[in-house]
Each structure stands twice: as structure tokens, then as C-alpha cells.
């Protein structure tokens, strides 16, 4: 039986500009929600290999609360094709979906200040030891956004809003 663990504390990225966590006590949606508590309303740009229902539902809840003003996804084409049952949730969670060859796991949060979250966890339920790096740095955010925007992307049939 798993023991309940205390979650490490996520600090305001303006105060702690680089935070590193190696834990199985977090889920990606929890980390995003904690960062948004500091940055306020934000546009998010995400990249992932695979998506899961729990994270997508958290994203939809954050959008409905007004915490996410716009959401853009860069998702691996093959993973999206394999997981067709997630398509309705993907369309509800993201304003724009770009399919490409991708294995990166990045969240760029553009709120009162830019924050980049690099994680080993896909947008799926982890339940394993994962790493999370929270970086508050405008140059790092711009770099990540630039690299993602340069990806050759495609739309899957039926994915246009």
C-alpha cells in the first residue's frame, strides 16, 4: 500500500527563479495550478508526447475559472492518432492544437511574468518518480516558444474547431 507523502512546496517563481523537484507526489496539473496561483491569468503553450483525461479535465477547469486565457498545444502526431478517444477533450482544453514529431514536455506560462515548466511527465497520470524544473526567465520562455513555433505541424482530420 502506498504511503501518503507531503508534497514539496512550490515557491513563487519571482522569488525562486529556478526550482527543481524530483518527486512522485505531484501531477502535472497540480504544478500548473500552483504556478498560475502566482502568475495570475495566463496564456499557456504546452508540448507533450501524450495526453490523459485527468490533465485535460484540470486544464478545462482552469479555463472555466478564467485562469487560462488561451491554450496552445504541440502534441506528437502518432500518440494523438493512437488515442483518438481523447480528441473531444483535447478540443475542449486547447484553443489551438499542432501535431508534430514531439517528445518534449514543456509548459510556457505567460501571465504577470513568464514561467517555463520542464517536466519528464507527459500530460498523463504519472504515479512514478518524475522531474519538474520551474524557471522564471523571459529569455528561456522566448526560446521555448520560438523552437515550438518552428516545428513543422499538421492538423489531423476533424480537429479544426
mmCIF file of C-alpha atoms in Angstrom:
data_model
loop_
_atom_site.group_PDB
_atom_site.id
_atom_site.type_symbol
_atom_site.label_atom_id
_atom_site.label_comp_id
_atom_site.label_asym_id
_atom_site.label_seq_id
_atom_site.Cartn_x
_atom_site.Cartn_y
_atom_site.Cartn_z
ATOM 1 C CA UNK A 1 0.000 0.000 0.000
ATOM 2 C CA UNK A 2 1.314 3.471 -0.932
ATOM 3 C CA UNK A 3 2.003 5.844 1.907
ATOM 4 C CA UNK A 4 0.723 9.397 1.642
ATOM 5 C CA UNK A 5 3.566 11.839 1.208
ATOM 6 C CA UNK A 6 3.770 15.525 1.848
ATOM 7 C CA UNK A 7 4.077 17.475 -1.395
ATOM 8 C CA UNK A 8 7.193 19.618 -1.734
ATOM 9 C CA UNK A 9 6.403 23.335 -1.591
ATOM 10 C CA UNK A 10 6.345 25.258 -4.849
ATOM 11 C CA UNK A 11 7.506 28.816 -4.239
ATOM 12 C CA UNK A 12 6.636 31.968 -6.164
ATOM 13 C CA UNK A 13 8.831 31.781 -9.302
ATOM 14 C CA UNK A 14 9.543 35.533 -8.953
ATOM 15 C CA UNK A 15 11.283 34.779 -5.660
ATOM 16 C CA UNK A 16 12.771 31.375 -6.512
ATOM 17 C CA UNK A 17 13.660 31.723 -10.211
ATOM 18 C CA UNK A 18 14.778 28.104 -10.594
ATOM 19 C CA UNK A 19 13.143 25.272 -8.659
ATOM 20 C CA UNK A 20 13.884 21.577 -9.135
ATOM 21 C CA UNK A 21 11.689 18.750 -7.881
ATOM 22 C CA UNK A 22 12.217 15.010 -8.118
ATOM 23 C CA UNK A 23 9.031 13.511 -6.717
ATOM 24 C CA UNK A 24 6.113 11.154 -7.234
ATOM 25 C CA UNK A 25 3.865 13.380 -5.080
ATOM 26 C CA UNK A 26 2.933 15.738 -7.941
ATOM 27 C CA UNK A 27 0.793 15.511 -11.033
ATOM 28 C CA UNK A 28 1.428 17.951 -13.871
ATOM 29 C CA UNK A 29 -1.954 19.653 -13.478
ATOM 30 C CA UNK A 30 -1.242 20.355 -9.814
ATOM 31 C CA UNK A 31 2.077 22.039 -10.673
ATOM 32 C CA UNK A 32 0.392 24.178 -13.364
ATOM 33 C CA UNK A 33 -2.343 25.226 -10.932
ATOM 34 C CA UNK A 34 0.245 26.222 -8.313
ATOM 35 C CA UNK A 35 2.202 28.323 -10.840
ATOM 36 C CA UNK A 36 -0.998 30.048 -12.005
ATOM 37 C CA UNK A 37 -1.711 30.966 -8.367
ATOM 38 C CA UNK A 38 1.453 33.112 -8.565
ATOM 39 C CA UNK A 39 1.322 34.400 -12.163
ATOM 40 C CA UNK A 40 -2.398 35.074 -12.324
ATOM 41 C CA UNK A 41 -4.337 34.666 -15.559
ATOM 42 C CA UNK A 42 -2.088 33.356 -18.311
ATOM 43 C CA UNK A 43 -1.745 32.070 -21.823
ATOM 44 C CA UNK A 44 -0.180 28.628 -21.831
ATOM 45 C CA UNK A 45 1.745 26.874 -24.571
ATOM 46 C CA UNK A 46 2.277 23.172 -23.960
ATOM 47 C CA UNK A 47 4.214 20.395 -25.614
ATOM 48 C CA UNK A 48 3.823 16.724 -24.814
ATOM 49 C CA UNK A 49 4.068 13.271 -26.287
ATOM 50 C CA UNK A 50 0.771 12.004 -24.863
ATOM 51 C CA UNK A 51 -2.371 13.334 -23.230
ATOM 52 C CA UNK A 52 -4.536 11.979 -20.451
ATOM 53 C CA UNK A 53 -8.027 12.667 -19.203
ATOM 54 C CA UNK A 54 -7.029 13.904 -15.736
ATOM 55 C CA UNK A 55 -4.741 16.676 -17.022
ATOM 56 C CA UNK A 56 -7.171 17.724 -19.760
ATOM 57 C CA UNK A 57 -10.019 17.983 -17.241
ATOM 58 C CA UNK A 58 -7.788 20.107 -14.946
ATOM 59 C CA UNK A 59 -6.977 22.380 -17.900
ATOM 60 C CA UNK A 60 -10.671 22.761 -18.768
ATOM 61 C CA UNK A 61 -11.457 23.574 -15.118
ATOM 62 C CA UNK A 62 -8.702 26.235 -15.057
ATOM 63 C CA UNK A 63 -10.034 27.719 -18.316
ATOM 64 C CA UNK A 64 -13.577 27.792 -16.914
ATOM 65 C CA UNK A 65 -12.279 29.616 -13.808
ATOM 66 C CA UNK A 66 -10.673 32.203 -16.100
ATOM 67 C CA UNK A 67 -7.115 31.308 -15.082
ATOM 68 C CA UNK A 68 -6.127 30.281 -18.623
ATOM 69 C CA UNK A 69 -6.844 32.919 -21.247
ATOM 70 C CA UNK A 70 -5.521 30.956 -24.234
ATOM 71 C CA UNK A 71 -4.073 27.481 -24.638
ATOM 72 C CA UNK A 72 -1.882 26.109 -27.420
ATOM 73 C CA UNK A 73 -0.705 22.510 -27.715
ATOM 74 C CA UNK A 74 2.141 20.843 -29.598
ATOM 75 C CA UNK A 75 1.415 17.125 -29.442
ATOM 76 C CA UNK A 76 3.021 14.102 -31.044
ATOM 77 C CA UNK A 77 1.115 13.008 -34.143
ATOM 78 C CA UNK A 78 1.454 9.262 -33.562
ATOM 79 C CA UNK A 79 0.370 9.492 -29.930
ATOM 80 C CA UNK A 80 -2.707 11.539 -30.911
ATOM 81 C CA UNK A 81 -3.678 9.049 -33.615
ATOM 82 C CA UNK A 82 -3.416 6.149 -31.148
ATOM 83 C CA UNK A 83 -5.501 7.930 -28.528
ATOM 84 C CA UNK A 84 -8.498 9.040 -30.611
ATOM 85 C CA UNK A 85 -10.889 8.845 -27.630
ATOM 86 C CA UNK A 86 -9.141 11.927 -26.146
ATOM 87 C CA UNK A 87 -9.932 14.125 -29.172
ATOM 88 C CA UNK A 88 -13.124 15.728 -27.756
ATOM 89 C CA UNK A 89 -11.309 16.583 -24.501
ATOM 90 C CA UNK A 90 -8.305 17.930 -26.428
ATOM 91 C CA UNK A 91 -10.582 20.247 -28.413
ATOM 92 C CA UNK A 92 -12.207 21.466 -25.180
ATOM 93 C CA UNK A 93 -8.900 22.016 -23.382
ATOM 94 C CA UNK A 94 -6.890 23.696 -26.145
ATOM 95 C CA UNK A 95 -7.688 26.624 -28.409
ATOM 96 C CA UNK A 96 -5.101 25.557 -30.986
ATOM 97 C CA UNK A 97 -3.641 22.082 -31.477
ATOM 98 C CA UNK A 98 -0.492 21.482 -33.504
ATOM 99 C CA UNK A 99 0.512 17.920 -34.308
ATOM 100 C CA UNK A 100 4.179 17.240 -34.969
ATOM 101 C CA UNK A 101 7.017 14.889 -34.166
ATOM 102 C CA UNK A 102 7.453 15.680 -30.485
ATOM 103 C CA UNK A 103 8.674 14.065 -27.305
ATOM 104 C CA UNK A 104 9.289 17.251 -25.286
ATOM 105 C CA UNK A 105 7.298 18.091 -22.171
ATOM 106 C CA UNK A 106 7.199 21.859 -21.722
ATOM 107 C CA UNK A 107 4.672 24.343 -20.392
ATOM 108 C CA UNK A 108 5.243 28.048 -21.025
ATOM 109 C CA UNK A 109 3.008 30.106 -18.769
ATOM 110 C CA UNK A 110 2.685 33.747 -19.848
ATOM 111 C CA UNK A 111 0.966 35.552 -17.020
ATOM 112 C CA UNK A 112 2.159 38.538 -14.980
ATOM 113 C CA UNK A 113 5.635 37.184 -15.768
ATOM 114 C CA UNK A 114 6.823 34.249 -17.893
ATOM 115 C CA UNK A 115 7.417 30.844 -16.328
ATOM 116 C CA UNK A 116 8.683 27.693 -18.016
ATOM 117 C CA UNK A 117 7.917 24.275 -16.577
ATOM 118 C CA UNK A 118 10.095 21.444 -17.893
ATOM 119 C CA UNK A 119 8.913 18.014 -16.773
ATOM 120 C CA UNK A 120 9.538 14.381 -17.506
ATOM 121 C CA UNK A 121 5.812 13.699 -17.121
ATOM 122 C CA UNK A 122 3.553 13.659 -20.169
ATOM 123 C CA UNK A 123 0.052 15.085 -19.779
ATOM 124 C CA UNK A 124 -0.967 11.725 -18.351
ATOM 125 C CA UNK A 125 -1.276 10.358 -14.835
ATOM 126 C CA UNK A 126 2.253 9.611 -13.679
ATOM 127 C CA UNK A 127 2.298 7.814 -10.329
ATOM 128 C CA UNK A 128 6.039 7.464 -10.842
ATOM 129 C CA UNK A 129 9.078 9.465 -9.906
ATOM 130 C CA UNK A 130 9.122 12.495 -12.226
ATOM 131 C CA UNK A 131 11.295 15.571 -12.507
ATOM 132 C CA UNK A 132 9.963 19.110 -12.671
ATOM 133 C CA UNK A 133 12.019 22.246 -13.252
ATOM 134 C CA UNK A 134 10.329 25.625 -12.836
ATOM 135 C CA UNK A 135 12.230 28.517 -14.416
ATOM 136 C CA UNK A 136 11.201 32.164 -14.279
ATOM 137 C CA UNK A 137 13.207 33.722 -17.104
ATOM 138 C CA UNK A 138 11.957 35.690 -20.093
ATOM 139 C CA UNK A 139 14.772 34.525 -22.406
ATOM 140 C CA UNK A 140 14.063 30.859 -21.601
ATOM 141 C CA UNK A 141 10.334 31.334 -22.274
ATOM 142 C CA UNK A 142 11.015 33.105 -25.577
ATOM 143 C CA UNK A 143 13.457 30.377 -26.606
ATOM 144 C CA UNK A 144 10.960 27.577 -25.911
ATOM 145 C CA UNK A 145 8.149 29.396 -27.755
ATOM 146 C CA UNK A 146 10.433 30.066 -30.737
ATOM 147 C CA UNK A 147 11.528 26.427 -31.040
ATOM 148 C CA UNK A 148 7.936 25.153 -30.797
ATOM 149 C CA UNK A 149 6.720 27.690 -33.378
ATOM 150 C CA UNK A 150 9.406 26.444 -35.793
ATOM 151 C CA UNK A 151 8.099 22.854 -35.721
ATOM 152 C CA UNK A 152 6.552 21.552 -38.890
ATOM 153 C CA UNK A 153 2.973 20.941 -37.781
ATOM 154 C CA UNK A 154 -0.161 19.408 -39.224
ATOM 155 C CA UNK A 155 -3.840 19.138 -38.408
ATOM 156 C CA UNK A 156 -5.484 15.760 -38.004
ATOM 157 C CA UNK A 157 -8.744 15.228 -39.869
ATOM 158 C CA UNK A 158 -11.679 16.554 -37.858
ATOM 159 C CA UNK A 159 -9.566 18.583 -35.435
ATOM 160 C CA UNK A 160 -10.356 22.074 -36.660
ATOM 161 C CA UNK A 161 -12.686 23.946 -34.297
#
